[in-house]
Amino acid sequence: MQTLLKHIQLIHPISKEAEKALLEISKEVHFQKGMDVQLIGHTCKTIYFVKEGCVRIYYFKEDIDITESFEFENAFVARAESLLTGKPSLKAIQAIEDTSLIAIDSNKLFQLFDTYHDLERLFRKIIEASYVNTVNRIESLQFHTADERYLHLIKDHKDVLKRVPLKYIASYLGITPVSLSRIRAQK
Amino acid sequence: MQTLLKHIQLIHPISKEAEKALLEISKEVHFQKGMDVQLIGHTCKTIYFVKEGCVRIYYFKEDIDITESFEFENAFVARAESLLTGKPSLKAIQAIEDTSLIAIDSNKLFQLFDTYHDLERLFRKIIEASYVNTVNRIESLQFHTADERYLHLIKDHKDVLKRVPLKYIASYLGITPVSLSRIRAQK
DNA sequence: AGAACTACTTTACATATGATAAGAAATTAT
DNA sequence: ATAATTTCTTATCATATGTAAAGTAGTTCT
C-alpha cells in the first residue's frame, strides 16, 4: 500500500486522515498472466492502481480483440465510461503479466469526497491528467501515420515491446498485426 | 449568464453563494465569424461556455489546418492540455459563427475551489464528462472506418453539416476534404 | 524431447485514403 | 450584378493498410 501513498504524494498530498480513510476502502488483489480482472458487461465500481505487472483494457469489435490501452506500474486503471456513468462496460480488464493491483471501491471513494476535500482534489487531478492523455492520443490517432505512432510509442514506453505482445500493440495503434509487422520490417 | 447557471444546474446544483462567486469571475464576450478567440502559443487561462454560436479548436500540422473539435451552444470549451498543465497551447480557438461566450477565469476558479467545495465537484463532473467523450472518440478513431465516423457524426449532431464547413469536418474525422467528398458521394 | 498451440512474419492481392490538379458551386466583396 | 475568392466535388494516380493464406519462430504442455 505504501507504493500507492508514495505515488499519490507526487500528485497531490493529502492529510493523514484522508490517507487512512483511503486505505480502508482499498485492498490488494493478484491476477495471473492472462486472467481477466474485470469482465465485459460488468459495471465498473473499482479504480485500480497497478503495483506490479501490467494490464490492458480491451473489447471486441465484430469478434476481433482490440486493445484500448495498457498500463504499467504506478498507473491508475479504470473503465472510465462505465465508472463515471454507471452503465455496464463493453470492455474488460486483463492482466498481461502476473499482476498485483490495489483495488479502490469507487462508490465508497465518492462518499469520502464529502468528508475529505483533499481526496476529491486528488482524484480531480488524476482525472485531469488522464483527460490530457486522451486528448493527446486523439491528436496522435487523428493525424499521425501508423509508423509515426509506433515510433512514438516505443520512444515513450521503452519496455512496452518486451512486455506486451505485438498483437495487442497493433490494435492499440489502430492497425492489424500484419501491418505492424510491415512497419517494423522497414526499420 | 442565466444560460450558464441553468446548464450547471443540470450537471451539479451549487449553492447561491457559489453561483454568485462564479458569476463574479465570469464575463460575456463576443466574436465575429472567423475570428480567433485565443491564439496559438497562448497559455490557456480561460474556460469558455458557448452561449450562442459555435467554435472550433484547431492547430497546424505541417501547414495543414486541423480541427481537433467543435462545440455548439451549452458546451464548455478549453484547451485542456494547456489549461491543466500551464504550458502554452499549440492550438487555437476560433469562432465558426458569430458567437457569444461566457469566459471564466480559470485561476480564480481554481482558487474558489478552496472555499466552495460544490464548485470543485461541479467542475470535476464536467471534466469527467469530457474525459468520457474523449475515450469514446478514441474508440471511434481507433476502429471505425472514416465513413462510419461520418455517419455517426451526422447522426449525433444533426445540424453540424449546416453550421460547420466540410473542410473542418474532414480533418475532425481524420481524413482529407477530398476523401470526405468521396464518402458523401457514395450515399 | 516432442507435440500442440500461439505469436509473428511474409507474400500476394484488394481496397481505402492521400496527393495533385482541374472544374463546379457557393459565398463574399466591389 | 459582376468579379473574385473560397469551398466543394470529381478524376487520376500513388501509397498505405486490410484480408487471406502460408510459413517460421517461439511457447506451453505432457
CSV table of C-alpha atoms (C1' of nucleotides) in Angstrom, one decimal:
chain,number,residue,atom,x,y,z
A,1,MET,CA,0.0,0.0,0.0
A,2,GLN,CA,3.0,2.3,0.5
A,3,THR,CA,3.5,2.3,-3.2
A,4,LEU,CA,0.1,3.9,-3.7
A,5,LEU,CA,0.6,6.5,-1.0
A,6,LYS,CA,4.0,7.4,-2.4
A,7,HIS,CA,2.5,7.8,-5.8
A,8,ILE,CA,-0.3,10.0,-4.5
A,9,GLN,CA,2.1,12.2,-2.7
A,10,LEU,CA,3.6,13.2,-6.1
A,11,ILE,CA,0.2,14.3,-7.5
A,12,HIS,CA,-1.5,16.0,-4.6
A,13,PRO,CA,-0.5,15.5,-0.9
A,14,ILE,CA,-3.4,14.5,1.3
A,15,SER,CA,-3.9,14.5,5.1
A,16,LYS,CA,-3.1,11.5,7.3
A,17,GLU,CA,-6.8,11.1,8.0
A,18,ALA,CA,-7.6,11.0,4.3
A,19,GLU,CA,-4.8,8.5,3.7
A,20,LYS,CA,-6.2,6.3,6.4
A,21,ALA,CA,-9.7,6.5,5.0
A,22,LEU,CA,-8.4,5.7,1.5
A,23,LEU,CA,-6.6,2.6,2.7
A,24,GLU,CA,-9.7,1.4,4.5
A,25,ILE,CA,-11.6,1.2,1.2
A,26,SER,CA,-8.6,-0.3,-0.7
A,27,LYS,CA,-7.3,-3.9,-0.9
A,28,GLU,CA,-4.6,-5.6,-2.7
A,29,VAL,CA,-5.5,-8.2,-5.3
A,30,HIS,CA,-3.5,-10.5,-7.5
A,31,PHE,CA,-4.0,-11.9,-11.0
A,32,GLN,CA,-2.1,-14.4,-13.0
A,33,LYS,CA,-1.0,-13.6,-16.6
A,34,GLY,CA,-3.9,-13.8,-19.0
A,35,MET,CA,-6.6,-13.6,-16.3
A,36,ASP,CA,-9.4,-11.1,-16.6
A,37,VAL,CA,-9.5,-8.6,-13.8
A,38,GLN,CA,-13.0,-7.5,-14.8
A,39,LEU,CA,-15.3,-8.9,-17.4
A,40,ILE,CA,-17.3,-7.4,-20.3
A,41,GLY,CA,-20.8,-6.5,-19.2
A,42,HIS,CA,-19.8,-5.7,-15.6
A,43,THR,CA,-20.4,-2.2,-14.3
A,44,CYS,CA,-17.1,-0.8,-13.2
A,45,LYS,CA,-17.1,0.1,-9.5
A,46,THR,CA,-13.4,-0.1,-8.8
A,47,ILE,CA,-10.4,2.1,-9.5
A,48,TYR,CA,-7.2,0.0,-9.8
A,49,PHE,CA,-3.7,1.1,-9.1
A,50,VAL,CA,-1.0,-1.1,-10.7
A,51,LYS,CA,1.5,-2.0,-8.0
A,52,GLU,CA,3.4,-4.6,-10.1
A,53,GLY,CA,2.9,-6.0,-13.5
A,54,CYS,CA,0.7,-4.7,-16.3
A,55,VAL,CA,-2.8,-4.8,-17.6
A,56,ARG,CA,-4.8,-3.8,-20.6
A,57,ILE,CA,-8.3,-2.7,-21.3
A,58,TYR,CA,-9.8,-4.5,-24.3
A,59,TYR,CA,-13.1,-5.1,-26.1
A,60,PHE,CA,-14.4,-7.0,-29.1
A,61,LYS,CA,-15.3,-5.3,-32.4
A,62,GLU,CA,-17.0,-7.9,-34.5
A,63,ASP,CA,-15.1,-10.8,-32.9
A,64,ILE,CA,-11.8,-9.0,-33.2
A,65,ASP,CA,-10.0,-8.4,-29.9
A,66,ILE,CA,-9.0,-4.7,-29.7
A,67,THR,CA,-6.7,-3.3,-27.0
A,68,GLU,CA,-7.8,0.2,-26.0
A,69,SER,CA,-5.0,0.9,-23.6
A,70,PHE,CA,-2.4,-0.7,-21.4
A,71,GLU,CA,-0.9,0.4,-18.1
A,72,PHE,CA,2.2,-0.4,-16.1
A,73,GLU,CA,3.4,0.1,-12.6
A,74,ASN,CA,2.3,3.3,-10.8
A,75,ALA,CA,-0.7,4.0,-13.0
A,76,PHE,CA,-4.4,4.1,-12.3
A,77,VAL,CA,-6.7,1.9,-14.4
A,78,ALA,CA,-10.5,2.1,-14.7
A,79,ARG,CA,-13.1,1.8,-17.5
A,80,ALA,CA,-14.0,5.4,-17.2
A,81,GLU,CA,-17.0,5.3,-19.5
A,82,SER,CA,-18.6,2.8,-17.1
A,83,LEU,CA,-17.3,4.1,-13.8
A,84,LEU,CA,-18.4,7.6,-14.4
A,85,THR,CA,-21.7,6.9,-16.0
A,86,GLY,CA,-22.9,3.8,-14.1
A,87,LYS,CA,-23.5,1.9,-17.3
A,88,PRO,CA,-22.2,-1.7,-17.8
A,89,SER,CA,-18.9,-1.7,-19.6
A,90,LEU,CA,-18.4,-3.2,-23.1
A,91,LYS,CA,-14.7,-3.5,-22.2
A,92,ALA,CA,-12.7,-5.9,-20.0
A,93,ILE,CA,-9.5,-5.5,-18.0
A,94,GLN,CA,-6.9,-8.3,-18.3
A,95,ALA,CA,-3.6,-9.0,-16.7
A,96,ILE,CA,-0.8,-9.1,-19.3
A,97,GLU,CA,1.7,-10.3,-16.7
A,98,ASP,CA,1.3,-11.7,-13.2
A,99,THR,CA,0.0,-8.6,-11.7
A,100,SER,CA,-0.6,-7.0,-8.2
A,101,LEU,CA,-3.3,-4.3,-8.1
A,102,ILE,CA,-4.7,-2.1,-5.4
A,103,ALA,CA,-8.4,-2.0,-5.8
A,104,ILE,CA,-10.2,1.1,-4.6
A,105,ASP,CA,-14.0,0.9,-4.1
A,106,SER,CA,-15.2,3.8,-6.2
A,107,ASN,CA,-18.6,4.3,-4.5
A,108,LYS,CA,-17.0,4.5,-1.1
A,109,LEU,CA,-14.4,6.8,-2.5
A,110,PHE,CA,-17.0,9.2,-3.9
A,111,GLN,CA,-18.6,9.2,-0.5
A,112,LEU,CA,-15.3,10.1,1.2
A,113,PHE,CA,-15.2,13.2,-1.1
A,114,ASP,CA,-17.8,14.8,1.2
A,115,THR,CA,-15.6,14.5,4.2
A,116,TYR,CA,-12.1,14.8,2.7
A,117,HIS,CA,-12.0,17.7,0.3
A,118,ASP,CA,-8.3,17.0,-0.5
A,119,LEU,CA,-9.2,13.5,-1.6
A,120,GLU,CA,-11.6,14.9,-4.2
A,121,ARG,CA,-9.0,17.3,-5.3
A,122,LEU,CA,-6.5,14.4,-5.7
A,123,PHE,CA,-8.9,12.4,-7.9
A,124,ARG,CA,-9.8,15.5,-9.8
A,125,LYS,CA,-6.2,15.9,-10.7
A,126,ILE,CA,-5.8,12.3,-11.6
A,127,ILE,CA,-8.8,12.5,-13.9
A,128,GLU,CA,-7.4,15.7,-15.4
A,129,ALA,CA,-4.2,14.0,-16.2
A,130,SER,CA,-6.0,11.1,-17.8
A,131,TYR,CA,-8.0,13.6,-19.8
A,132,VAL,CA,-5.0,15.3,-21.1
A,133,ASN,CA,-3.5,12.0,-22.1
A,134,THR,CA,-6.6,11.0,-24.1
A,135,VAL,CA,-6.7,14.4,-25.8
A,136,ASN,CA,-3.1,13.9,-26.9
A,137,ARG,CA,-3.9,10.4,-28.0
A,138,ILE,CA,-6.7,11.7,-30.2
A,139,GLU,CA,-4.3,14.1,-31.9
A,140,SER,CA,-1.9,11.1,-32.5
A,141,LEU,CA,-4.7,8.9,-34.0
A,142,GLN,CA,-6.1,11.8,-35.9
A,143,PHE,CA,-3.1,12.9,-37.8
A,144,HIS,CA,-0.1,10.7,-37.4
A,145,THR,CA,0.6,7.8,-39.7
A,146,ALA,CA,0.7,4.3,-38.1
A,147,ASP,CA,4.5,4.2,-38.2
A,148,GLU,CA,4.8,7.6,-36.6
A,149,ARG,CA,2.5,6.3,-33.8
A,150,TYR,CA,4.6,3.2,-33.5
A,151,LEU,CA,7.9,5.1,-33.2
A,152,HIS,CA,6.3,7.4,-30.7
A,153,LEU,CA,5.1,4.6,-28.6
A,154,ILE,CA,8.4,2.7,-28.3
A,155,LYS,CA,10.1,6.0,-27.6
A,156,ASP,CA,7.7,6.8,-24.7
A,157,HIS,CA,7.5,3.3,-23.3
A,158,LYS,CA,10.8,1.7,-23.9
A,159,ASP,CA,9.9,-1.6,-22.3
A,160,VAL,CA,6.5,-2.0,-24.0
A,161,LEU,CA,7.9,-4.2,-26.7
A,162,LYS,CA,9.4,-6.6,-24.1
A,163,ARG,CA,6.3,-6.8,-22.0
A,164,VAL,CA,3.3,-6.6,-24.4
A,165,PRO,CA,2.6,-8.9,-27.3
A,166,LEU,CA,2.7,-7.2,-30.7
A,167,LYS,CA,-0.9,-8.2,-31.5
A,168,TYR,CA,-2.0,-6.0,-28.6
A,169,ILE,CA,0.2,-3.2,-29.6
A,170,ALA,CA,-1.1,-3.4,-33.2
A,171,SER,CA,-4.7,-2.9,-32.2
A,172,TYR,CA,-3.7,-0.2,-29.7
A,173,LEU,CA,-2.1,1.7,-32.6
A,174,GLY,CA,-5.3,1.2,-34.7
A,175,ILE,CA,-3.8,-1.3,-37.2
A,176,THR,CA,-3.6,-5.0,-37.9
A,177,PRO,CA,-0.7,-7.2,-36.7
A,178,VAL,CA,0.2,-7.7,-40.3
A,179,SER,CA,0.5,-4.0,-40.9
A,180,LEU,CA,2.6,-3.6,-37.7
A,181,SER,CA,5.0,-6.4,-38.9
A,182,ARG,CA,5.5,-4.5,-42.2
A,183,ILE,CA,6.2,-1.2,-40.4
A,184,ARG,CA,8.7,-3.0,-38.1
A,185,ALA,CA,10.4,-4.6,-41.1
A,186,GLN,CA,11.0,-1.3,-42.7
A,187,LYS,CA,13.3,-0.1,-39.9
B,1,MET,CA,-25.4,34.4,-17.7
B,2,GLN,CA,-28.7,32.7,-16.8
B,3,THR,CA,-27.9,30.2,-19.6
B,4,LEU,CA,-24.8,29.1,-17.8
B,5,LEU,CA,-26.5,28.8,-14.4
B,6,LYS,CA,-29.3,26.8,-16.0
B,7,HIS,CA,-26.8,24.4,-17.7
B,8,ILE,CA,-24.8,24.0,-14.5
B,9,GLN,CA,-28.0,23.1,-12.6
B,10,LEU,CA,-28.4,20.0,-14.8
B,11,ILE,CA,-24.9,18.8,-14.0
B,12,HIS,CA,-24.5,19.5,-10.3
B,13,PRO,CA,-26.5,22.1,-8.4
B,14,ILE,CA,-24.4,24.5,-6.4
B,15,SER,CA,-25.2,27.0,-3.6
B,16,LYS,CA,-26.4,30.6,-4.3
B,17,GLU,CA,-23.1,31.8,-2.8
B,18,ALA,CA,-21.1,29.6,-5.2
B,19,GLU,CA,-23.2,30.8,-8.1
B,20,LYS,CA,-22.5,34.4,-7.1
B,21,ALA,CA,-18.8,33.8,-6.8
B,22,LEU,CA,-18.8,32.1,-10.2
B,23,LEU,CA,-20.5,34.9,-11.9
B,24,GLU,CA,-18.1,37.4,-10.4
B,25,ILE,CA,-15.2,35.7,-12.3
B,26,SER,CA,-17.1,35.3,-15.5
B,27,LYS,CA,-17.8,37.8,-18.3
B,28,GLU,CA,-19.6,37.6,-21.6
B,29,VAL,CA,-17.5,38.1,-24.7
B,30,HIS,CA,-18.4,38.3,-28.4
B,31,PHE,CA,-16.6,37.1,-31.6
B,32,GLN,CA,-17.5,37.6,-35.2
B,33,LYS,CA,-17.4,34.6,-37.5
B,34,GLY,CA,-13.9,33.6,-38.4
B,35,MET,CA,-12.2,35.5,-35.5
B,36,ASP,CA,-9.8,33.7,-33.2
B,37,VAL,CA,-10.9,33.6,-29.6
B,38,GLN,CA,-7.5,32.5,-28.5
B,39,LEU,CA,-4.3,32.3,-30.4
B,40,ILE,CA,-1.7,29.6,-30.9
B,41,GLY,CA,1.1,30.0,-28.4
B,42,HIS,CA,-1.1,31.5,-25.7
B,43,THR,CA,-1.3,29.7,-22.4
B,44,CYS,CA,-5.0,28.9,-21.7
B,45,LYS,CA,-6.3,30.5,-18.6
B,46,THR,CA,-9.9,30.7,-19.5
B,47,ILE,CA,-12.8,28.2,-19.6
B,48,TYR,CA,-15.4,29.2,-22.1
B,49,PHE,CA,-19.1,28.3,-22.1
B,50,VAL,CA,-20.8,28.7,-25.5
B,51,LYS,CA,-23.9,30.8,-25.1
B,52,GLU,CA,-24.7,31.3,-28.7
B,53,GLY,CA,-22.9,30.2,-31.9
B,54,CYS,CA,-20.1,27.7,-32.3
B,55,VAL,CA,-16.4,27.4,-32.1
B,56,ARG,CA,-13.6,25.0,-33.0
B,57,ILE,CA,-10.2,24.2,-31.6
B,58,TYR,CA,-7.7,23.8,-34.3
B,59,TYR,CA,-3.9,23.6,-34.9
B,60,PHE,CA,-1.5,23.3,-37.8
B,61,LYS,CA,0.3,20.1,-38.7
B,62,GLU,CA,2.9,21.0,-41.3
B,63,ASP,CA,0.9,23.9,-42.6
B,64,ILE,CA,-2.3,22.0,-42.7
B,65,ASP,CA,-5.2,23.3,-40.7
B,66,ILE,CA,-6.6,20.5,-38.5
B,67,THR,CA,-9.8,20.8,-36.5
B,68,GLU,CA,-9.5,19.0,-33.2
B,69,SER,CA,-13.1,19.6,-32.1
B,70,PHE,CA,-16.0,21.9,-32.3
B,71,GLU,CA,-18.6,22.9,-29.8
B,72,PHE,CA,-22.1,24.4,-30.0
B,73,GLU,CA,-24.5,26.0,-27.6
B,74,ASN,CA,-24.4,24.9,-23.9
B,75,ALA,CA,-21.0,23.3,-24.1
B,76,PHE,CA,-17.7,24.1,-22.3
B,77,VAL,CA,-14.6,24.8,-24.3
B,78,ALA,CA,-11.0,24.9,-23.2
B,79,ARG,CA,-7.7,23.7,-24.5
B,80,ALA,CA,-7.3,21.2,-21.7
B,81,GLU,CA,-3.7,20.3,-22.4
B,82,SER,CA,-2.7,23.9,-21.7
B,83,LEU,CA,-5.2,24.8,-19.1
B,84,LEU,CA,-4.4,21.8,-16.9
B,85,THR,CA,-0.6,21.8,-17.4
B,86,GLY,CA,0.2,25.6,-17.6
B,87,LYS,CA,2.1,25.1,-20.8
B,88,PRO,CA,1.5,27.3,-23.9
B,89,SER,CA,-1.0,25.8,-26.2
B,90,LEU,CA,-0.2,24.7,-29.8
B,91,LYS,CA,-3.9,25.1,-30.6
B,92,ALA,CA,-6.2,28.0,-31.2
B,93,ILE,CA,-9.9,28.6,-30.6
B,94,GLN,CA,-11.9,30.1,-33.4
B,95,ALA,CA,-15.5,31.3,-33.8
B,96,ILE,CA,-17.2,29.4,-36.7
B,97,GLU,CA,-20.2,31.6,-36.5
B,98,ASP,CA,-20.9,34.9,-34.7
B,99,THR,CA,-20.5,33.7,-31.2
B,100,SER,CA,-21.3,34.7,-27.6
B,101,LEU,CA,-19.1,33.1,-25.0
B,102,ILE,CA,-19.0,33.3,-21.3
B,103,ALA,CA,-15.4,33.4,-20.2
B,104,ILE,CA,-14.5,32.0,-16.8
B,105,ASP,CA,-11.1,32.9,-15.3
B,106,SER,CA,-9.6,29.5,-14.6
B,107,ASN,CA,-7.0,30.7,-12.0
B,108,LYS,CA,-9.7,32.4,-10.0
B,109,LEU,CA,-12.0,29.4,-10.4
B,110,PHE,CA,-9.3,27.1,-9.0
B,111,GLN,CA,-9.0,29.4,-6.0
B,112,LEU,CA,-12.7,29.3,-5.4
B,113,PHE,CA,-12.5,25.5,-5.1
B,114,ASP,CA,-10.9,26.0,-1.6
B,115,THR,CA,-14.0,27.9,-0.4
B,116,TYR,CA,-16.7,26.3,-2.4
B,117,HIS,CA,-16.5,22.5,-2.4
B,118,ASP,CA,-19.5,22.1,-4.5
B,119,LEU,CA,-17.9,24.2,-7.3
B,120,GLU,CA,-15.0,21.9,-7.4
B,121,ARG,CA,-17.3,18.9,-7.6
B,122,LEU,CA,-19.2,20.6,-10.4
B,123,PHE,CA,-16.0,21.1,-12.4
B,124,ARG,CA,-14.8,17.6,-11.6
B,125,LYS,CA,-18.0,16.3,-13.1
B,126,ILE,CA,-17.6,18.5,-16.2
B,127,ILE,CA,-14.1,17.2,-16.7
B,128,GLU,CA,-15.2,13.6,-16.2
B,129,ALA,CA,-17.9,14.0,-18.9
B,130,SER,CA,-15.3,15.5,-21.2
B,131,TYR,CA,-13.0,12.6,-20.4
B,132,VAL,CA,-15.6,10.0,-21.2
B,133,ASN,CA,-16.3,11.8,-24.5
B,134,THR,CA,-12.6,11.7,-25.5
B,135,VAL,CA,-12.4,8.0,-24.5
B,136,ASN,CA,-15.3,7.3,-26.8
B,137,ARG,CA,-13.8,9.4,-29.6
B,138,ILE,CA,-10.5,7.4,-29.4
B,139,GLU,CA,-12.5,4.2,-29.8
B,140,SER,CA,-14.2,5.7,-32.8
B,141,LEU,CA,-10.9,6.8,-34.4
B,142,GLN,CA,-9.2,3.6,-33.5
B,143,PHE,CA,-11.6,1.1,-35.1
B,144,HIS,CA,-14.2,2.7,-37.2
B,145,THR,CA,-13.8,3.4,-40.8
B,146,ALA,CA,-14.0,7.1,-42.0
B,147,ASP,CA,-17.4,6.6,-43.4
B,148,GLU,CA,-18.7,5.0,-40.2
B,149,ARG,CA,-17.3,8.0,-38.3
B,150,TYR,CA,-19.0,10.4,-40.7
B,151,LEU,CA,-22.4,8.7,-40.4
B,152,HIS,CA,-22.0,8.6,-36.6
B,153,LEU,CA,-21.2,12.3,-36.5
B,154,ILE,CA,-24.2,13.5,-38.6
B,155,LYS,CA,-26.5,11.2,-36.6
B,156,ASP,CA,-25.3,12.6,-33.3
B,157,HIS,CA,-25.1,16.3,-34.4
B,158,LYS,CA,-27.8,16.8,-37.0
B,159,ASP,CA,-27.1,20.4,-37.6
B,160,VAL,CA,-23.3,20.1,-37.9
B,161,LEU,CA,-23.5,19.9,-41.7
B,162,LYS,CA,-25.4,23.1,-41.8
B,163,ARG,CA,-23.2,25.0,-39.5
B,164,VAL,CA,-19.7,23.7,-40.0
B,165,PRO,CA,-17.7,23.8,-43.3
B,166,LEU,CA,-16.9,20.3,-44.6
B,167,LYS,CA,-13.2,21.0,-44.6
B,168,TYR,CA,-13.3,21.4,-40.8
B,169,ILE,CA,-15.4,18.2,-40.5
B,170,ALA,CA,-13.0,16.3,-42.7
B,171,SER,CA,-9.9,16.9,-40.5
B,172,TYR,CA,-12.0,16.4,-37.4
B,173,LEU,CA,-12.8,12.9,-38.8
B,174,GLY,CA,-9.1,12.4,-39.5
B,175,ILE,CA,-9.4,12.5,-43.3
B,176,THR,CA,-8.9,14.9,-46.2
B,177,PRO,CA,-11.7,17.0,-47.7
B,178,VAL,CA,-11.3,15.0,-50.9
B,179,SER,CA,-11.8,11.8,-49.1
B,180,LEU,CA,-14.9,13.2,-47.3
B,181,SER,CA,-16.4,14.2,-50.6
B,182,ARG,CA,-16.0,10.7,-51.9
B,183,ILE,CA,-17.7,9.3,-48.8
B,184,ARG,CA,-20.5,11.7,-49.2
B,185,ALA,CA,-20.9,10.9,-52.9
B,186,GLN,CA,-21.4,7.2,-52.1
B,187,LYS,CA,-24.6,7.7,-50.1
C,1,DA,C1',12.1,-34.2,-26.1
C,2,DG,C1',8.3,-34.0,-28.8
C,3,DA,C1',3.7,-32.4,-29.9
C,4,DA,C1',0.4,-28.8,-29.9
C,5,DC,C1',-0.5,-24.2,-29.9
C,6,DT,C1',0.2,-19.3,-30.3
C,7,DA,C1',2.6,-15.4,-32.0
C,8,DC,C1',4.9,-13.3,-35.6
C,9,DT,C1',6.4,-12.5,-40.4
C,10,DT,C1',6.0,-12.7,-45.3
C,11,DT,C1',3.7,-12.7,-49.7
C,12,DA,C1',0.0,-11.6,-53.0
C,13,DC,C1',-3.8,-9.2,-54.0
C,14,DA,C1',-7.9,-5.9,-52.9
C,15,DT,C1',-9.4,-1.6,-51.1
C,16,DA,C1',-9.4,2.9,-48.9
C,17,DT,C1',-7.3,7.0,-48.4
C,18,DG,C1',-3.8,10.6,-49.8
C,19,DA,C1',-1.9,14.0,-53.3
C,20,DT,C1',-2.5,16.7,-57.1
C,21,DA,C1',-5.0,19.1,-60.4
C,22,DA,C1',-9.0,20.9,-62.6
C,23,DG,C1',-13.6,22.2,-62.7
C,24,DA,C1',-18.3,23.3,-60.4
C,25,DA,C1',-20.8,25.6,-56.9
C,26,DA,C1',-21.3,28.7,-53.3
C,27,DT,C1',-20.0,32.7,-50.8
C,28,DT,C1',-18.1,37.3,-50.3
C,29,DA,C1',-16.5,41.6,-51.9
C,30,DT,C1',-16.8,45.5,-55.1
D,1,DA,C1',-24.9,42.3,-60.8
D,2,DT,C1',-20.3,41.0,-61.6
D,3,DA,C1',-16.0,39.6,-60.3
D,4,DA,C1',-13.1,37.5,-57.0
D,5,DT,C1',-12.5,34.2,-53.6
D,6,DT,C1',-13.4,30.2,-51.2
D,7,DT,C1',-15.4,25.8,-50.7
D,8,DC,C1',-16.6,21.5,-52.5
D,9,DT,C1',-16.5,17.8,-55.9
D,10,DT,C1',-14.6,14.9,-59.4
D,11,DA,C1',-10.9,12.4,-61.8
D,12,DT,C1',-6.4,10.3,-61.9
D,13,DC,C1',-2.7,8.1,-60.0
D,14,DA,C1',0.3,6.7,-55.9
D,15,DT,C1',0.6,4.7,-51.4
D,16,DA,C1',-0.7,2.6,-47.1
D,17,DT,C1',-3.3,-0.6,-44.9
D,18,DG,C1',-6.6,-4.5,-44.9
D,19,DT,C1',-7.5,-9.6,-45.9
D,20,DA,C1',-6.2,-14.2,-46.6
D,21,DA,C1',-3.1,-17.8,-46.6
D,22,DA,C1',1.2,-19.9,-45.8
D,23,DG,C1',5.4,-20.3,-43.4
D,24,DT,C1',8.6,-19.6,-39.4
D,25,DA,C1',9.7,-18.9,-34.7
D,26,DG,C1',8.6,-19.2,-30.1
D,27,DT,C1',5.9,-21.0,-26.0
D,28,DT,C1',3.5,-24.2,-23.4
D,29,DC,C1',2.0,-28.7,-22.2
D,30,DT,C1',2.5,-33.5,-21.4
